[in-house]
Short mmCIF file of C-alpha atoms in Angstrom, two decimals:
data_model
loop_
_atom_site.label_atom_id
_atom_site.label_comp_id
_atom_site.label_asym_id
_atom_site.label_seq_id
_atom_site.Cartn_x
_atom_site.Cartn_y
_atom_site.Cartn_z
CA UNK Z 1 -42.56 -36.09 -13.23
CA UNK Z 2 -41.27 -39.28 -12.93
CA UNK Z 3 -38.01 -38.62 -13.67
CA UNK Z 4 -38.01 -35.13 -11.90
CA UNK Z 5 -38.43 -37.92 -8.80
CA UNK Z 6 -35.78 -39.75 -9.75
CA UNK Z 7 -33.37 -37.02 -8.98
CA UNK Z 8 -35.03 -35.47 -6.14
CA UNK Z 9 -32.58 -37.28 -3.78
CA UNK Z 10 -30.03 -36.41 -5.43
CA UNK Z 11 -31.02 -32.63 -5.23
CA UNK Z 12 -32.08 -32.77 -1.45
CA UNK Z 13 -28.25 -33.83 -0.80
CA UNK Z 14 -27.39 -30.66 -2.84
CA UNK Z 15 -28.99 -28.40 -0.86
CA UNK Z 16 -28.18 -30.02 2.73
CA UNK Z 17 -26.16 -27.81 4.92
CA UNK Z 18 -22.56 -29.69 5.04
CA UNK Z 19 -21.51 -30.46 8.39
CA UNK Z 20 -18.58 -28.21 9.66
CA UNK Z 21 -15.81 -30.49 9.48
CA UNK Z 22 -16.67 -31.26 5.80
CA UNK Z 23 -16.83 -27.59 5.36
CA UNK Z 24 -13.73 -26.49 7.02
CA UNK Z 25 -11.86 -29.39 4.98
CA UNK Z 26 -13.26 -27.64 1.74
CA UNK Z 27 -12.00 -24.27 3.02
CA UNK Z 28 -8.62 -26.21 3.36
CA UNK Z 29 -8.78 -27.87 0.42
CA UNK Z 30 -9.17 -24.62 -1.46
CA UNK Z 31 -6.41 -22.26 0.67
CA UNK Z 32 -3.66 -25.39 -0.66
CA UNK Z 33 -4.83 -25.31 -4.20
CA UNK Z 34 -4.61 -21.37 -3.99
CA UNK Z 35 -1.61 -21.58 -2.95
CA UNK Z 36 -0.14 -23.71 -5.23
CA UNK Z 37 -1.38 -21.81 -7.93
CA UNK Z 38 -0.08 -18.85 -6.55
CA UNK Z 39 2.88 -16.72 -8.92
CA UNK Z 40 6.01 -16.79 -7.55
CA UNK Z 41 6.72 -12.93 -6.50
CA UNK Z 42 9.67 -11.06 -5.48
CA UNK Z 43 9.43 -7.41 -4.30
CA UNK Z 44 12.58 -5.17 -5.25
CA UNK Z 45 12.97 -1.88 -2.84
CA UNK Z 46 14.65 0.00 -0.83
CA UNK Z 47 15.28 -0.92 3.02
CA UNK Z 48 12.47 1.89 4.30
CA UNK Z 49 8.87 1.85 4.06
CA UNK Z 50 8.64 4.62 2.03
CA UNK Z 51 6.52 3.32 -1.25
CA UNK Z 52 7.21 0.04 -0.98
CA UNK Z 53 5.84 -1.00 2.22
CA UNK Z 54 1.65 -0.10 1.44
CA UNK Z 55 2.95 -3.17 -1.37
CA UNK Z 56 3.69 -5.33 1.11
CA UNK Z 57 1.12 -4.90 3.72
CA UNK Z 58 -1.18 -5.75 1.05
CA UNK Z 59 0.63 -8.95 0.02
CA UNK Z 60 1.38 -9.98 3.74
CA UNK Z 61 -2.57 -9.55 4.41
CA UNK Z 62 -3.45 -11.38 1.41
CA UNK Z 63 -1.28 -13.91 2.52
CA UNK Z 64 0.86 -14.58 -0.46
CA UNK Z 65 4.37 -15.60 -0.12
CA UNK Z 66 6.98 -13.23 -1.85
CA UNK Z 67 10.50 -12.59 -1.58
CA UNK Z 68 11.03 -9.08 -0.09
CA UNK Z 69 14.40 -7.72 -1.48
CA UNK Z 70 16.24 -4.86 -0.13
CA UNK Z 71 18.27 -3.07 -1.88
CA UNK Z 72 20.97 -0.17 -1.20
CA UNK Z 73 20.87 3.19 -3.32
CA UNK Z 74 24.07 2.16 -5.17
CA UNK Z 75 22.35 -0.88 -6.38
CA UNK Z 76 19.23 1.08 -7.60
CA UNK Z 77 21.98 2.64 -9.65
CA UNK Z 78 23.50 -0.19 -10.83
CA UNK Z 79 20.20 -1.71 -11.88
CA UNK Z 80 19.40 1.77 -13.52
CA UNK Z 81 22.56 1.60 -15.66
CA UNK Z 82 21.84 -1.87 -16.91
CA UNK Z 83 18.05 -1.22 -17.66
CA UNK Z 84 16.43 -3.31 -15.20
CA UNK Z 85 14.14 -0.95 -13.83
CA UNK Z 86 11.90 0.57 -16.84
CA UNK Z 87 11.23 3.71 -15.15
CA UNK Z 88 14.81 4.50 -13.59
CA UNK Z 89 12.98 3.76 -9.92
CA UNK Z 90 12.27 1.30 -7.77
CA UNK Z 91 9.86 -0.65 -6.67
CA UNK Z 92 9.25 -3.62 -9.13
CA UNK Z 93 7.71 -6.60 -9.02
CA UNK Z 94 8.72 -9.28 -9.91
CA UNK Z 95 5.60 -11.87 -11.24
CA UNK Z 96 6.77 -15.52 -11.67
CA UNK Z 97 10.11 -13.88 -13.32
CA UNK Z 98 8.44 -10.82 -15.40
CA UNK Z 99 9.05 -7.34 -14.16
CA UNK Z 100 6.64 -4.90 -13.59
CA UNK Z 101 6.86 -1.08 -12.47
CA UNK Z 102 5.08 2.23 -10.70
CA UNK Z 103 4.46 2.10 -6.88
CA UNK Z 104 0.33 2.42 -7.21
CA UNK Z 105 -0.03 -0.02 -10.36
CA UNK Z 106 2.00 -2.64 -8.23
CA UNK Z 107 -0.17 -1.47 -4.97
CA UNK Z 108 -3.70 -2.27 -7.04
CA UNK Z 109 -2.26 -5.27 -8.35
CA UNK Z 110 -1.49 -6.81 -4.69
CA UNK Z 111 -4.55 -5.26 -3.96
CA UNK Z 112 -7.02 -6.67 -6.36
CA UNK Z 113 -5.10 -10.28 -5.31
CA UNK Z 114 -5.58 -9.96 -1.91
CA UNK Z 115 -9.06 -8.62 -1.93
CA UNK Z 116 -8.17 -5.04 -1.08
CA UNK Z 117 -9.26 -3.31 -4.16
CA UNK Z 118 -12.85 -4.30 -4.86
CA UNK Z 119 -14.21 -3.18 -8.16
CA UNK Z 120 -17.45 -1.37 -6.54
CA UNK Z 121 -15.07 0.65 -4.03
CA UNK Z 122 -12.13 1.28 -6.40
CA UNK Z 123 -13.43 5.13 -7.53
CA UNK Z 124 -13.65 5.97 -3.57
CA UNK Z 125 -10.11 4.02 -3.14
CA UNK Z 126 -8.49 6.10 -5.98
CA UNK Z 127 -9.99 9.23 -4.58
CA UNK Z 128 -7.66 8.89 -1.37
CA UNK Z 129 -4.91 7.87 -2.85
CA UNK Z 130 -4.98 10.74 -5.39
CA UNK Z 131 -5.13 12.93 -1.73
CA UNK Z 132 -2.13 10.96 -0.31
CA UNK Z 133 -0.04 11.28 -3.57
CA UNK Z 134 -0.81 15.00 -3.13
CA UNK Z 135 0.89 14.83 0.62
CA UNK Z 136 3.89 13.25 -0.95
CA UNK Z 137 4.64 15.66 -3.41
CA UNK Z 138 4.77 18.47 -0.87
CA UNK Z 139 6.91 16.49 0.72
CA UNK Z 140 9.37 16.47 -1.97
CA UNK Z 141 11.39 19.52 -0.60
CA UNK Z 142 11.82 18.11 3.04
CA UNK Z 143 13.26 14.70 1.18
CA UNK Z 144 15.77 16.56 -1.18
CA UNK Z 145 16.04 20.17 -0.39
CA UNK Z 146 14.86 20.70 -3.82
CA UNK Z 147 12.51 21.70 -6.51
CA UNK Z 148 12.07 18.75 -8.46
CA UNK Z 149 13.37 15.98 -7.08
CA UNK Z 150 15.90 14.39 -8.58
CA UNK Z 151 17.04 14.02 -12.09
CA UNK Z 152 15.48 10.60 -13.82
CA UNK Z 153 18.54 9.27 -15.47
CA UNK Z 154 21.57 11.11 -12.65
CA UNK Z 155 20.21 11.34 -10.10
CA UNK Z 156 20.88 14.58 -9.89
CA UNK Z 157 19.14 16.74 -7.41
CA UNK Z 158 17.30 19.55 -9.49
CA UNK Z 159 16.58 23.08 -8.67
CA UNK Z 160 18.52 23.35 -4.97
CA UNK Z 161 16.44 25.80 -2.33
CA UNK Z 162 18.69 27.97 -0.65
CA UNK Z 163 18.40 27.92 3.65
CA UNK Z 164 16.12 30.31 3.89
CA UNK Z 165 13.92 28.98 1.07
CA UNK Z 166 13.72 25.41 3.17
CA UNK Z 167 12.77 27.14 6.47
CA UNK Z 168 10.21 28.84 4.80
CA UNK Z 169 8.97 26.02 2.86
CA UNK Z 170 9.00 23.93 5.98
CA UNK Z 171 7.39 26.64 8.04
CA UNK Z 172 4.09 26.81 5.33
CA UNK Z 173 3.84 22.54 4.92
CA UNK Z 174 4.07 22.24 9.14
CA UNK Z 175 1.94 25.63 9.71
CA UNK Z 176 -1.37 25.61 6.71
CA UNK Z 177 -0.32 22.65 3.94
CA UNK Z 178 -0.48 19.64 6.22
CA UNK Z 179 -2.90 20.69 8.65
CA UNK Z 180 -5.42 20.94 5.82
CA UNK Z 181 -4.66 18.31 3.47
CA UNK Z 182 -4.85 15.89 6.29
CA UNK Z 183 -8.69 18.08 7.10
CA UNK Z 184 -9.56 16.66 3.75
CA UNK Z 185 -8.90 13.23 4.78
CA UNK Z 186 -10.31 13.25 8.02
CA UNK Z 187 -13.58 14.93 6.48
CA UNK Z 188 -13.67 11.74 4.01
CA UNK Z 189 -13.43 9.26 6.87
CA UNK Z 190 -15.83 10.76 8.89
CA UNK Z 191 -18.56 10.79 5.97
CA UNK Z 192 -17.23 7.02 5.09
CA UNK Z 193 -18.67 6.29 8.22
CA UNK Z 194 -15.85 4.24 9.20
CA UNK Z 195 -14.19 2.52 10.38
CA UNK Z 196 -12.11 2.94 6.91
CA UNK Z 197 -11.87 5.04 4.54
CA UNK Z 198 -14.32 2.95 2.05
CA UNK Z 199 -16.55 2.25 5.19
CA UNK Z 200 -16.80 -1.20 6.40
CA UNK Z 201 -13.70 -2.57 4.47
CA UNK Z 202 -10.11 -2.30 4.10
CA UNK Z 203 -9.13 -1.49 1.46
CA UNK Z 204 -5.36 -0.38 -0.06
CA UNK Z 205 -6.10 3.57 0.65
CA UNK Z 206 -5.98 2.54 4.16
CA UNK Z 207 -2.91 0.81 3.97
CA UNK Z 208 -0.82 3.78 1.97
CA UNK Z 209 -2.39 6.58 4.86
CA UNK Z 210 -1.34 3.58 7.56
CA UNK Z 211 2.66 3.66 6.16
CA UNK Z 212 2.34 7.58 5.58
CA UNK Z 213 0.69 8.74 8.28
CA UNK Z 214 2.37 6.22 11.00
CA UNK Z 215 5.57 7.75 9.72
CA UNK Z 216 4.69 11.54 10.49
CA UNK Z 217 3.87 10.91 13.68
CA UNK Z 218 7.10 8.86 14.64
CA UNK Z 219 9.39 11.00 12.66
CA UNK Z 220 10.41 8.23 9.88
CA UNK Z 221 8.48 9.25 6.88
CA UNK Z 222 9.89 12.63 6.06
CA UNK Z 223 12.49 15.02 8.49
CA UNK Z 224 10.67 18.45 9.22
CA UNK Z 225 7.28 17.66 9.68
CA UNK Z 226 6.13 17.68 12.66
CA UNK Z 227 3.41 15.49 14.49
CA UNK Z 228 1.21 18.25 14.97
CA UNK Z 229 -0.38 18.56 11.76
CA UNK Z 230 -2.52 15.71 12.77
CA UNK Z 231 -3.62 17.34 15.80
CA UNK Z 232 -6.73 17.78 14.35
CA UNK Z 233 -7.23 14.51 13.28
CA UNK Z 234 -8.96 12.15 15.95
CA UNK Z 235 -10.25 9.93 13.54
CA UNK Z 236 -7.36 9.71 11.27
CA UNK Z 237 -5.33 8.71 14.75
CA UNK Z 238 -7.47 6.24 15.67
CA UNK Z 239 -7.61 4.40 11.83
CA UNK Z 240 -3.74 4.04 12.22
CA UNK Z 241 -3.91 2.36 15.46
CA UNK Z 242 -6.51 0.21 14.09
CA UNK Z 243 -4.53 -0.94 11.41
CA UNK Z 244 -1.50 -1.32 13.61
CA UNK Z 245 -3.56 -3.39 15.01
CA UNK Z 246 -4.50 -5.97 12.44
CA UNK Z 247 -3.33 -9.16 13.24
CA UNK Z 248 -1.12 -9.46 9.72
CA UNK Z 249 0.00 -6.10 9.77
CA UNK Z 250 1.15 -6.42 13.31
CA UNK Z 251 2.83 -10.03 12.71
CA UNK Z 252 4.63 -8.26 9.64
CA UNK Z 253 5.68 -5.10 11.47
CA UNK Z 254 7.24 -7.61 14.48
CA UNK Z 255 9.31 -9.64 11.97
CA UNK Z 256 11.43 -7.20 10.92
CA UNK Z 257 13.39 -6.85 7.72
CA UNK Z 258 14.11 -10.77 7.09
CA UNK Z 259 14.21 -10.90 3.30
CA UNK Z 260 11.48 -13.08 3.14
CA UNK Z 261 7.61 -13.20 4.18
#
């Protein structure tokens, strides 16, 4: 007992409340040291959203520093040639000189840094991007005019679709495919009970629909499809202007393509 007294002071400074400015120094204290054991990261893609950009919003809101590197289609070939990219595509990142590949890998990787991609929401998280790579691949005609895409090692576009074949294809993805696939999503939001798609937090899922979705409606995503098939969509509409919104993602979308963030 006695020396159970002789530390009670001790313990009763313990459990104090700090006074703010102590705290906030803390806080301060820890963001530097964070940041200076931060990797050093450079992002290799394309100059369009596309599948990069979902990678960057997440970085930008976790509020790592990174180089963001653009790079032209016939320097994506040149890189191709010489092995740099391990999968023939871009993007990679880049992690304190390493090089890693695959758009959603690199996405839950920024993710899990920033705090986007929490371990108890992940299976819900995975579930809508699953739905969103689904959107993309029906897109895959509308980018190329093709069947498969383009040839992994050429190039090549694979399987052309004659005129008639496009306008048809275009006339099903605008008329049923969309309309519903976008349904699904809407459906999940609604029973998330907002205002995200994993409820209360944001979470990477709502950053690839943000770059996707954002891009339908404005025409720069994919040529064809028209703003219409999210018509039906109120919620999905008003998730995209909420994210618009957030102060990061509307500081990054107002910089422009720098180089840098």
């Amino acid at each position: 007992q006695d020396m159970a007294l002789l530390h009670l002071p001790r313990l009763l400074c313990r459990l104090a409340p700090q006074p703010p400015h102590t705290a906030a120094a803390a806080t301060a204290g820890r963001a530097r040291y964070l940041s200076a054991m931060a990797p050093k990261l450079r992002l290799t893609y394309m100059d369009i959203k596309g599948f990069g950009e979902p990678i960057r919003l997440a970085l930008a809101i976790g509020g790592f520093d990174f180089e963001d590197r653009r790079v032209s289609y016939e320097e994506i070939m040149a890189m191709r040639q010489s092995g740099e990219l391990a999968f023939g595509q871009v993007p990679i990142l880049e992690i304190d000189g390493e090089a890693f590949s695959q758009s959603q890998a690199l996405l839950r990787w920024a993710g899990r840094q920033a705090g986007l991609y929490p371990e108890e929401l992940q299976l819900r998280c995975d579930a809508v991007e699953e739905a969103l790579v689904d959107i993309r691949r029906g897109f895959v005609p509308q980018w190329y005019g093709v069947v498969l895409g383009r040839d992994p090692v050429t190039s090549e576009k694979l399987v052309p679709l004659s005129e008639e074949q496009k306008q048809e294809v275009q006339q099903k993805l605008n008329e049923s495919v969309m309309p519903a696939r976008f349904g699904y999503l809407e459906k999940q939001l609604k029973a998330a009970g907002g205002p995200y798609f994993c409820g209360e937090r944001l979470t990477i899922c709502d950053l690839s629909f943000y770059v996707l979705a954002s891009g339908v409606l404005d025409g720069t995503y994919v040529d064809g499809i028209a703003p219409s098939v999210l018509d039906g969509c109120p919620l999905l509409k008003e998730l995209i202007g909420r994210i618009a919104g957030h102060p990061r993602v509307k500081a990054w979308n107002e910089r422009g393509a720098t180089g840098s963030a």
